[in-house]
Short mmCIF file of C-alpha atoms and ligand atoms in Angstrom, two decimals:
data_model
loop_
_atom_site.label_atom_id
_atom_site.label_comp_id
_atom_site.label_asym_id
_atom_site.label_seq_id
_atom_site.Cartn_x
_atom_site.Cartn_y
_atom_site.Cartn_z
CA UNK A 17 0.43 0.02 0.49
CA UNK A 18 1.59 3.21 -1.06
CA UNK A 19 1.36 5.92 1.72
CA UNK A 20 2.65 9.40 1.32
CA UNK A 21 2.51 12.45 3.42
CA UNK A 22 3.03 16.28 2.92
CA UNK A 23 4.83 17.06 6.73
CA UNK A 24 5.07 21.11 5.87
CA UNK A 25 6.07 23.29 9.86
CA UNK A 26 3.78 26.45 10.12
CA UNK A 27 6.64 28.47 10.41
CA UNK A 28 5.51 30.30 7.95
CA UNK A 29 3.03 30.57 4.38
CA UNK A 30 3.62 27.67 1.23
CA UNK A 31 5.71 28.80 -1.06
CA UNK A 32 6.16 26.98 -4.48
CA UNK A 33 8.48 24.28 -3.46
CA UNK A 34 6.38 23.65 -0.69
CA UNK A 35 3.97 23.14 -2.85
CA UNK A 36 6.08 20.96 -5.52
CA UNK A 37 6.78 19.01 -2.66
CA UNK A 38 2.78 17.99 -1.46
CA UNK A 39 1.89 18.23 -5.57
CA UNK A 40 4.81 14.98 -5.91
CA UNK A 41 3.72 13.34 -2.90
CA UNK A 42 -0.02 13.57 -3.90
CA UNK A 43 0.53 12.43 -7.30
CA UNK A 44 2.76 9.76 -6.33
CA UNK A 45 -0.09 8.59 -3.92
CA UNK A 46 -2.57 8.59 -6.30
CA UNK A 47 -0.59 6.98 -9.77
CA UNK A 48 0.02 3.78 -6.73
CA UNK A 49 -4.22 3.78 -5.50
CA UNK A 50 -2.41 4.50 -2.37
CA UNK A 51 -3.02 7.21 0.46
CA UNK A 52 -2.10 10.75 0.59
CA UNK A 53 -1.73 12.00 3.96
CA UNK A 54 -1.61 15.98 5.73
CA UNK A 55 1.02 16.03 8.93
CA UNK A 56 1.30 19.50 10.69
CA UNK A 57 4.80 19.33 11.81
CA UNK A 58 4.22 22.02 14.78
CA UNK A 59 7.14 21.16 17.70
CA UNK A 60 9.36 24.13 16.81
CA UNK A 61 7.36 27.49 18.77
CA UNK A 62 9.71 29.81 18.71
CA UNK A 63 9.01 29.68 14.42
CA UNK A 64 6.04 29.19 14.58
CA UNK A 65 3.75 31.94 12.54
CA UNK A 66 0.50 32.44 13.18
CA UNK A 67 -2.44 32.15 11.41
CA UNK A 68 0.23 29.80 8.95
CA UNK A 69 -1.40 26.58 9.62
CA UNK A 70 -4.88 27.36 8.92
CA UNK A 71 -3.33 29.35 5.30
CA UNK A 72 -1.63 25.42 4.66
CA UNK A 73 -5.27 23.83 4.71
CA UNK A 74 -6.83 26.68 2.52
CA UNK A 75 -3.95 26.21 -0.19
CA UNK A 76 -4.31 22.42 -0.78
CA UNK A 77 -7.66 23.31 -0.57
CA UNK A 78 -7.58 25.51 -3.56
CA UNK A 79 -5.38 23.68 -5.69
CA UNK A 80 -7.05 20.70 -5.00
CA UNK A 81 -4.51 18.35 -3.33
CA UNK A 82 -6.76 16.37 -1.11
CA UNK A 83 -5.44 14.54 1.87
CA UNK A 84 -7.01 11.63 2.42
CA UNK A 85 -5.86 11.80 6.41
CA UNK A 86 -4.90 14.66 8.55
CA UNK A 87 -6.03 16.84 10.72
CA UNK A 88 -9.75 17.42 11.41
CA UNK A 89 -10.09 14.27 8.87
CA UNK A 90 -8.87 11.26 10.71
CA UNK A 91 -7.29 7.81 10.08
CA UNK A 92 -5.84 5.34 11.80
CA UNK A 93 -2.92 6.02 12.84
CA UNK A 94 -3.15 9.74 13.49
CA UNK A 95 -3.41 12.08 15.28
CA UNK A 96 -1.96 14.10 12.24
CA UNK A 97 -0.79 17.05 14.48
CA UNK A 98 3.24 16.46 16.07
CA UNK A 99 2.26 18.75 18.85
CA UNK A 100 -0.55 16.34 19.39
CA UNK A 101 1.74 13.03 19.55
CA UNK A 102 4.77 14.71 22.16
CA UNK A 103 4.03 11.73 24.63
CA UNK A 104 5.22 8.88 21.58
CA UNK A 105 8.48 10.17 21.12
CA UNK A 106 10.68 9.49 24.39
CA UNK A 107 9.55 5.65 24.97
CA UNK A 108 11.21 5.22 21.15
CA UNK A 109 14.56 7.11 22.49
CA UNK A 110 14.75 5.02 26.08
CA UNK A 111 14.31 1.26 24.02
CA UNK A 112 17.07 2.63 22.31
CA UNK A 113 18.69 3.64 25.16
CA UNK A 114 18.25 0.23 26.40
CA UNK A 115 19.21 -1.40 23.40
CA UNK A 116 22.57 0.57 23.33
CA UNK A 117 21.81 2.44 20.27
CA UNK A 118 21.88 5.56 21.66
CA UNK A 119 23.05 7.49 25.04
CA UNK A 120 21.52 10.14 27.60
CA UNK A 121 23.63 13.05 27.22
CA UNK A 122 24.07 15.70 30.27
CA UNK A 123 26.88 18.47 29.35
CA UNK A 124 25.73 21.48 29.44
CA UNK A 125 26.05 24.52 26.77
CA UNK A 126 29.26 26.05 27.81
CA UNK A 127 30.96 22.45 27.46
CA UNK A 128 29.38 22.12 23.87
CA UNK A 129 30.54 25.28 22.99
CA UNK A 130 33.81 24.85 24.28
CA UNK A 131 34.03 21.89 22.18
CA UNK A 132 33.80 23.81 18.67
CA UNK A 133 35.56 26.51 19.30
CA UNK A 134 38.61 25.09 21.32
CA UNK A 135 39.18 21.75 19.31
CA UNK A 136 38.21 22.78 16.70
CA UNK A 137 35.90 19.63 16.68
CA UNK A 138 32.32 20.16 15.45
CA UNK A 139 31.33 17.02 16.41
CA UNK A 140 30.19 15.51 20.13
CA UNK A 141 32.91 13.87 21.60
CA UNK A 142 30.73 11.30 23.37
CA UNK A 143 31.90 12.21 26.80
CA UNK A 144 28.56 11.32 28.07
CA UNK A 145 28.68 7.41 26.18
CA UNK A 146 31.32 7.04 28.48
CA UNK A 147 29.90 7.47 31.64
CA UNK A 148 28.85 4.58 33.93
CA UNK A 149 25.72 3.43 34.47
CA UNK A 150 25.28 3.95 38.03
CA UNK A 151 26.25 7.89 37.09
CA UNK A 152 23.57 8.28 34.40
CA UNK A 153 21.39 6.68 37.16
CA UNK A 154 22.28 9.21 39.76
CA UNK A 155 22.15 12.34 37.58
CA UNK A 156 19.01 11.08 36.44
CA UNK A 157 17.68 10.84 40.21
CA UNK A 158 18.89 13.90 40.61
CA UNK A 159 17.02 16.34 38.02
CA UNK A 160 19.53 16.70 36.09
CA UNK A 161 18.93 18.45 31.93
CA UNK A 162 20.02 15.95 29.62
CA UNK A 163 19.04 14.99 26.28
CA UNK A 164 19.38 11.71 23.94
CA UNK A 165 21.75 11.55 21.36
CA UNK A 166 21.58 8.47 18.78
CA UNK A 167 25.14 6.74 18.86
CA UNK A 168 26.03 6.55 15.17
CA UNK A 169 27.79 3.39 15.14
CA UNK A 170 31.71 2.52 13.34
CA UNK A 171 31.61 1.49 9.10
CA UNK A 172 29.56 3.47 6.13
CA UNK A 173 26.00 3.48 5.48
CA UNK A 174 24.32 3.21 2.53
CA UNK A 175 20.80 4.03 0.94
CA UNK A 176 18.67 4.40 -1.89
CA UNK A 177 17.23 7.30 -3.43
CA UNK A 178 14.22 7.33 -6.24
CA UNK A 179 16.16 9.85 -8.22
CA UNK A 180 19.36 10.66 -6.65
CA UNK A 181 20.44 6.68 -6.85
CA UNK A 182 22.38 4.45 -3.94
CA UNK A 183 24.11 7.38 -1.72
CA UNK A 184 27.10 5.91 0.00
CA UNK A 185 27.93 8.11 3.66
CA UNK A 186 31.14 7.10 6.28
CA UNK A 187 30.15 6.85 9.34
CA UNK A 188 32.94 8.81 10.37
CA UNK A 189 31.24 12.25 8.63
CA UNK A 190 28.20 12.19 11.14
CA UNK A 191 27.34 13.33 15.02
CA UNK A 192 25.91 11.63 17.52
CA UNK A 193 22.50 13.76 16.71
CA UNK A 194 19.92 14.66 19.46
CA UNK A 195 16.82 12.72 19.07
CA UNK A 196 15.14 14.04 22.56
CA UNK A 197 15.94 18.11 23.73
CA UNK A 198 16.07 18.83 26.77
CA UNK A 199 12.61 19.76 27.11
CA UNK A 200 11.66 16.24 26.51
CA UNK A 201 10.46 17.10 22.93
CA UNK A 202 11.79 15.15 20.03
CA UNK A 203 14.08 16.88 17.52
CA UNK A 204 12.77 17.04 13.51
CA UNK A 205 15.42 14.42 13.03
CA UNK A 206 14.08 11.97 15.33
CA UNK A 207 9.88 13.11 14.83
CA UNK A 208 9.98 12.64 11.08
CA UNK A 209 11.12 8.63 12.01
CA UNK A 210 8.93 7.78 14.13
CA UNK A 211 5.94 9.01 12.94
CA UNK A 212 6.68 8.29 9.12
CA UNK A 213 6.50 4.93 10.99
CA UNK A 214 3.28 5.07 12.84
CA UNK A 215 1.66 6.64 9.64
CA UNK A 216 2.97 3.57 7.77
CA UNK A 217 4.69 5.51 5.34
CA UNK A 218 5.96 4.20 2.37
CA UNK A 219 7.26 6.78 0.33
CA UNK A 220 9.00 9.96 2.00
CA UNK A 221 9.37 12.44 -0.36
CA UNK A 222 10.95 15.75 0.16
CA UNK A 223 13.91 18.82 -0.52
CA UNK A 224 17.06 17.54 -1.48
CA UNK A 225 18.64 19.54 1.28
CA UNK A 226 16.83 16.35 3.58
CA UNK A 227 19.78 14.09 1.76
CA UNK A 228 22.70 14.82 3.70
CA UNK A 229 20.73 14.23 6.95
CA UNK A 230 18.51 10.33 5.51
CA UNK A 231 21.72 8.21 6.32
CA UNK A 232 20.91 9.53 10.11
CA UNK A 233 17.13 8.32 9.17
CA UNK A 234 18.50 5.14 7.41
CA UNK A 235 20.25 4.07 10.96
CA UNK A 236 17.48 4.99 13.36
CA UNK A 237 14.83 3.01 11.42
CA UNK A 238 17.24 -0.06 11.55
CA UNK A 239 18.51 0.26 15.09
CA UNK A 240 14.45 0.71 15.76
CA UNK A 241 14.26 -2.59 13.94
CA UNK A 242 11.91 -1.06 11.29
CA UNK A 243 11.70 -1.30 7.36
CA UNK A 244 13.19 1.57 5.35
CA UNK A 245 11.07 4.45 3.86
CA UNK A 246 11.46 4.31 -0.29
CA UNK A 247 13.29 8.04 -0.38
CA UNK A 248 12.27 10.05 -3.00
CA UNK A 249 14.56 13.48 -2.68
CA UNK A 250 13.54 16.65 -5.18
CA UNK A 251 15.59 18.44 -7.34
CA UNK A 252 16.75 21.53 -5.65
CA UNK A 253 14.85 24.52 -6.11
CA UNK A 254 16.28 27.98 -6.83
CA UNK A 255 14.81 31.49 -7.14
CA UNK A 256 15.64 34.34 -9.49
CA UNK A 257 18.69 35.61 -7.78
CA UNK A 258 20.43 31.60 -7.90
CA UNK A 259 18.82 30.91 -3.82
CA UNK A 260 16.93 28.45 -2.12
CA UNK A 261 13.54 28.81 -2.41
CA UNK A 262 12.79 29.72 0.38
CA UNK A 263 10.00 31.99 2.77
CA UNK A 264 13.56 33.18 4.65
CA UNK A 265 14.78 34.31 1.36
CA UNK A 266 11.54 36.39 0.58
CA UNK A 267 10.10 34.05 -2.17
CA UNK A 268 6.86 34.47 -3.42
CA UNK A 269 4.37 32.58 -1.26
CA UNK A 270 1.34 31.28 -2.88
CA UNK A 271 -1.08 32.88 -1.77
CA UNK A 272 1.21 36.26 -2.58
CA UNK A 273 0.86 34.29 -6.24
CA UNK A 274 -2.30 34.27 -6.16
CA UNK A 275 -2.97 37.67 -5.01
CA UNK A 276 -1.40 38.28 -7.81
CA UNK A 277 -3.45 36.74 -9.73
CA UNK A 278 -2.54 33.24 -10.61
CA UNK A 279 -4.98 30.24 -10.88
CA UNK A 280 -4.50 27.84 -8.69
CA UNK A 281 -4.57 25.18 -11.76
CA UNK A 282 -1.82 27.15 -13.28
CA UNK A 283 0.38 27.39 -9.84
CA UNK A 284 -0.10 23.01 -9.32
CA UNK A 285 0.62 22.79 -13.40
CA UNK A 286 3.80 25.17 -13.62
CA UNK A 287 5.17 23.07 -10.01
CA UNK A 288 4.64 20.15 -12.16
CA UNK A 289 7.35 21.08 -14.42
CA UNK A 290 9.72 22.18 -12.03
CA UNK A 291 12.37 19.17 -11.92
CA UNK A 292 9.96 16.53 -13.71
CA UNK A 293 9.60 16.07 -17.51
CA UNK A 294 6.12 15.15 -18.84
CA UNK A 295 6.86 11.85 -21.39
CA UNK A 296 5.59 14.16 -24.58
CA UNK A 297 7.03 17.82 -25.16
CA UNK A 298 2.95 18.82 -23.89
CA UNK A 299 3.26 21.68 -20.92
CA UNK A 300 0.23 22.24 -20.43
CA UNK A 301 -2.31 20.07 -17.34
CA UNK A 302 -4.98 20.04 -15.59
CA UNK A 303 -4.35 18.02 -12.31
CA UNK A 304 -6.49 14.76 -13.00
CA UNK A 305 -4.18 14.70 -15.87
CA UNK A 306 -1.10 14.92 -14.04
CA UNK A 307 -2.67 11.84 -11.73
CA UNK A 308 -2.41 10.13 -15.03
CA UNK A 309 0.66 10.55 -16.65
CA UNK A 310 3.04 11.58 -13.55
CA UNK A 311 6.03 9.34 -13.65
CA UNK A 312 8.60 9.54 -10.14
CA UNK A 313 10.93 7.78 -12.77
CA UNK A 314 11.00 11.58 -14.84
CA UNK A 315 12.06 13.20 -12.15
CA UNK A 316 15.09 15.02 -12.87
CA UNK A 317 18.42 15.46 -10.48
CA UNK A 318 19.11 19.06 -11.78
CA UNK A 319 18.22 22.08 -10.14
CA UNK A 320 15.47 24.07 -11.56
CA UNK A 321 14.85 27.45 -11.00
CA UNK A 322 11.59 29.50 -10.72
CA UNK A 323 10.61 31.27 -12.97
CA UNK A 324 7.84 34.13 -13.27
CA UNK A 325 7.40 34.39 -17.03
CA UNK A 326 6.84 30.55 -17.52
CA UNK A 327 4.26 31.04 -14.63
CA UNK A 328 2.75 33.38 -16.47
CA UNK A 329 2.67 31.73 -19.49
CA UNK A 330 1.09 28.35 -18.12
CA UNK A 331 -1.31 30.91 -16.70
CA UNK A 332 -2.25 32.52 -19.90
CA UNK A 333 -2.41 29.06 -21.02
CA UNK A 334 -4.50 27.41 -18.20
CA UNK A 335 -7.12 31.26 -18.94
CA UNK A 336 -7.41 30.03 -22.47
CA UNK A 337 -9.10 26.59 -21.01
CA UNK A 338 -12.04 28.33 -18.68
CA UNK A 339 -15.18 27.77 -19.76
CA UNK A 340 -16.11 30.81 -21.34
CA UNK A 341 -18.52 31.93 -18.41
CA UNK A 342 -16.28 31.01 -15.50
CA UNK A 343 -13.71 33.26 -17.16
CA UNK A 344 -16.35 35.86 -17.50
CA UNK A 345 -17.14 36.29 -14.10
CA UNK A 346 -13.52 36.87 -13.11
CA UNK A 347 -12.88 39.07 -16.00
CA UNK A 348 -15.65 40.97 -14.99
CA UNK A 349 -14.70 43.34 -11.81
CA UNK A 350 -12.04 44.20 -14.32
CA UNK A 351 -13.94 44.62 -17.11
CA UNK A 352 -16.03 46.76 -15.35
CA UNK A 353 -13.26 49.30 -13.69
CA UNK A 354 -12.29 49.52 -16.97
CA UNK A 355 -15.05 50.26 -19.33
CA UNK A 356 -17.85 52.41 -17.53
CA UNK A 357 -19.87 53.59 -20.94
CA UNK A 358 -23.40 52.20 -20.71
CA UNK A 359 -24.31 49.09 -23.12
CA UNK A 360 -21.00 47.70 -22.60
CA UNK A 361 -21.38 44.62 -23.62
CA UNK A 362 -18.90 42.81 -21.05
CA UNK A 363 -19.63 39.04 -22.50
CA UNK A 364 -17.68 40.18 -26.15
CA UNK A 365 -15.31 42.08 -23.65
CA UNK A 366 -14.31 39.11 -22.27
CA UNK A 367 -14.75 37.36 -25.41
CA UNK A 368 -12.01 38.91 -26.70
CA UNK A 369 -9.89 39.23 -24.54
CA UNK A 370 -9.90 35.72 -22.77
CA UNK A 371 -7.11 33.97 -25.20
CA UNK A 372 -4.96 37.31 -24.68
CA UNK A 373 -3.90 37.55 -21.21
CA UNK A 374 -1.52 35.61 -18.83
CA UNK A 375 -3.09 37.17 -16.02
CA UNK A 376 -7.06 37.91 -15.65
CA UNK A 377 -7.26 41.71 -14.56
CA UNK A 378 -4.73 42.71 -17.40
CA UNK A 379 -8.06 42.25 -19.62
CA UNK A 380 -9.07 45.70 -18.30
CA UNK A 381 -6.11 47.38 -19.66
CA UNK A 382 -6.48 45.79 -23.29
CA UNK A 383 -10.14 47.29 -23.50
CA UNK A 384 -9.26 50.40 -21.48
CA UNK A 385 -9.51 52.86 -25.18
CA UNK A 386 -13.46 52.11 -25.30
CA UNK A 387 -14.21 54.79 -23.10
CA UNK A 388 -11.53 56.99 -24.14
CA UNK A 389 -9.30 57.28 -26.73
CA UNK A 390 -5.82 57.31 -25.84
CA UNK A 391 -4.27 60.62 -26.87
CA UNK A 392 -1.47 58.84 -29.90
CA UNK A 393 1.58 59.47 -31.98
CA UNK A 394 0.91 59.82 -35.69
CA UNK A 395 3.47 57.43 -36.38
CA UNK A 396 1.37 54.47 -35.17
CA UNK A 397 0.21 54.50 -38.54
CA UNK A 398 2.77 53.91 -40.09
CA UNK A 399 3.67 49.74 -40.02
CA UNK A 400 5.99 48.26 -42.35
CA UNK A 401 4.29 44.79 -42.96
CA UNK A 402 0.75 46.42 -43.83
CA UNK A 403 2.32 48.39 -45.48
CA UNK A 404 0.79 52.19 -44.56
CA UNK A 405 1.84 54.85 -43.63
CA UNK A 406 0.60 58.91 -42.13
CA UNK A 407 -0.05 59.79 -45.82
CA UNK A 408 -1.82 56.75 -46.98
CA UNK A 409 -4.14 56.83 -43.77
CA UNK A 410 -4.84 59.88 -44.42
CA UNK A 411 -6.24 59.05 -47.54
CA UNK A 412 -7.93 55.36 -46.39
CA UNK A 413 -9.40 57.83 -43.53
CA UNK A 414 -11.67 60.12 -45.41
CA UNK A 415 -12.70 57.29 -47.81
CA UNK A 416 -13.76 55.09 -44.36
CA UNK A 417 -15.57 57.65 -43.67
CA UNK A 418 -17.52 58.96 -46.21
CA UNK A 419 -18.68 54.81 -46.65
CA UNK A 420 -19.35 54.27 -43.33
CA UNK A 421 -21.34 57.39 -42.99
CA UNK A 422 -24.22 55.92 -44.72
CA UNK A 423 -24.15 53.00 -43.71
CA UNK A 424 -27.40 51.23 -42.70
CA UNK A 425 -26.13 47.83 -41.07
CA UNK A 426 -24.06 48.67 -38.38
CA UNK A 427 -22.20 45.06 -37.69
CA UNK A 428 -19.08 43.41 -38.24
CA UNK A 429 -19.64 41.66 -41.63
CA UNK A 430 -21.30 44.62 -43.40
CA UNK A 431 -18.43 46.88 -41.80
CA UNK A 432 -16.28 44.09 -43.23
CA UNK A 433 -17.38 43.58 -46.63
CA UNK A 434 -17.34 47.91 -47.19
CA UNK A 435 -13.82 47.75 -46.03
CA UNK A 436 -13.19 45.17 -48.93
CA UNK A 437 -14.97 47.26 -51.77
CA UNK A 438 -13.21 50.54 -50.61
CA UNK A 439 -9.62 48.90 -50.78
CA UNK A 440 -10.43 47.12 -54.34
CA UNK A 441 -11.91 50.60 -55.57
CA UNK A 442 -8.42 52.15 -54.54
CA UNK A 443 -5.80 49.94 -55.71
CA UNK A 444 -5.31 49.64 -51.75
CA UNK A 445 -4.42 46.17 -49.99
CA UNK A 446 -7.44 45.21 -47.10
CA UNK A 447 -4.43 46.37 -44.31
CA UNK A 448 -3.96 49.74 -45.69
CA UNK A 449 -6.99 50.46 -44.72
CA UNK A 450 -7.72 48.10 -41.76
CA UNK A 451 -4.89 49.43 -39.91
CA UNK A 452 -5.61 52.95 -40.21
CA UNK A 453 -9.34 52.38 -39.27
CA UNK A 454 -7.87 50.43 -36.18
CA UNK A 455 -5.49 52.73 -34.87
CA UNK A 456 -7.59 55.77 -35.01
CA UNK A 457 -10.59 54.18 -32.93
CA UNK A 458 -7.77 52.32 -30.11
CA UNK A 459 -4.91 54.86 -30.60
CA UNK A 460 -3.30 51.52 -29.56
CA UNK A 461 -0.18 49.63 -31.40
CA UNK A 462 -2.49 46.12 -30.14
CA UNK A 463 -6.04 45.13 -29.70
CA UNK A 464 -7.55 42.26 -28.90
CA UNK A 465 -9.65 42.30 -31.81
CA UNK A 466 -9.41 43.60 -35.81
CA UNK A 467 -10.74 46.91 -36.79
CA UNK A 468 -14.32 46.16 -37.52
CA UNK A 469 -15.01 44.31 -34.34
CA UNK A 470 -13.97 47.55 -32.33
CA UNK A 471 -15.96 49.59 -34.95
CA UNK A 472 -18.87 47.12 -34.01
CA UNK A 473 -18.21 47.74 -29.90
CA UNK A 474 -17.94 51.24 -30.20
CA UNK A 475 -21.11 52.07 -32.26
CA UNK A 476 -21.87 54.26 -35.05
CA UNK A 477 -21.25 57.65 -33.62
CA UNK A 478 -17.85 56.97 -31.26
CA UNK A 479 -16.45 55.32 -34.28
CA UNK A 480 -16.95 58.07 -36.92
CA UNK A 481 -16.28 60.63 -34.54
CA UNK A 482 -13.01 58.85 -33.91
CA UNK A 483 -12.24 58.15 -37.32
CA UNK A 484 -12.73 62.16 -37.55
CA UNK A 485 -10.17 62.85 -35.16
CA UNK A 486 -7.82 60.61 -36.98
CA UNK A 487 -8.07 62.28 -40.37
CA UNK A 488 -7.21 65.39 -38.49
CA UNK A 489 -4.24 64.17 -37.05
CA UNK A 490 -3.26 62.50 -40.45
CA UNK A 491 -4.17 65.65 -42.69
N1 LIG B 509 7.99 19.64 8.72
C1 LIG B 509 9.65 19.83 7.44
C2 LIG B 509 9.80 20.73 6.82
O1 LIG B 509 8.83 21.56 6.60
C3 LIG B 509 9.39 18.61 6.93
C4 LIG B 509 10.29 17.96 5.93
C5 LIG B 509 9.89 16.13 5.70
O2 LIG B 509 8.85 16.39 4.58
O3 LIG B 509 10.18 15.53 6.15
O4 LIG B 509 10.68 21.36 5.56
#
């Protein structure tokens, strides 16, 4: 049975790297018809951030990463909040002490600091491992503060990682790490092993920064007589400055990205591409599609970098796939801010902007010329490809005004037929007539729809008024 877990610490809001970890855990579980667990690792009270746990729940919900077991849902192996599991850790540590795989350490901070400073030792010197059983008993009975340390055996440790392969490390490089702190609480390094075993986690997925700690975890599983889970370490994720993505480096959190207008499904889609290569060149997926095509063997070792422009592109592609009525609802507040004129057809405005925005709110500036013609330079009438310039524009606009003024049917087909007629009769190309119209009506180099569609949007009076203004400019 495949069981994965996402184990965030509520020390800040989730960023794209955290979301990627959660997503890959989710996908590995779904792929194997397994169970996806959420575990809140809240034992570091000093770094606890108010509201962060709720934000994690919200982000999971919004992105569709539904967990099968976790806080608020339950399951057979809970509680799933570490602070509620406090009592579970010490007995395991004491068992390790009894079997000689761990020991009590009474060294105070001063001694430990001295160790590192004077003798240049970074590692604990095992002073307390030499204490006699009587001495230990005496100190414990006197209530002396203690920690419990893992006794790293001699030799080498090899573990297998699904992404990074076999990794061997000389045990001399490892310190006798603390398992239980002097306040009786477990360190993260101990708690993750106890919890992953207690929750029957089969695949442990996490960032590659944990690769160096994994030999210690493997030794702990072995010392406790437990099966070692499958390890899947995800490649390093860097920000634009080349640093590791982290809350501490000020990288955008998921709530911030949502605030900036990125859609949850785009963020998920983008996160999937960070260190995982889809089987073909396709890059746009729904979560359901990812569930069926995701293969952990396609996770790469090489670091990947968060690229906001790529995210924008993915967002734009995801917007294109939205049902028009959904985009309309999202775009409406922005369109209303931008176009206030009576009778504006917001459904049409939504339709013409949907495929042209990378974030929904950008639809506003695409249509802002409708209410008010911006001031523009007559050089805008010059377009090499269309073979037009202010002089040709003057000729075209004059003809267009004359013909349009008499038009009874004010719709795109009639308008376009008129433009074609004018072009043919005057040995002009369609573009040499359409470009000047578009420029005169919008004052912008790019518009979300063509010249005759803009005529329809503006209505006859406003169109003729703007064409006259344009003509006056180029005459
Ligand atoms: N609580 C750890 C973190 O947020 C989890 C690491 C792990 O997945 O074991 O980094």
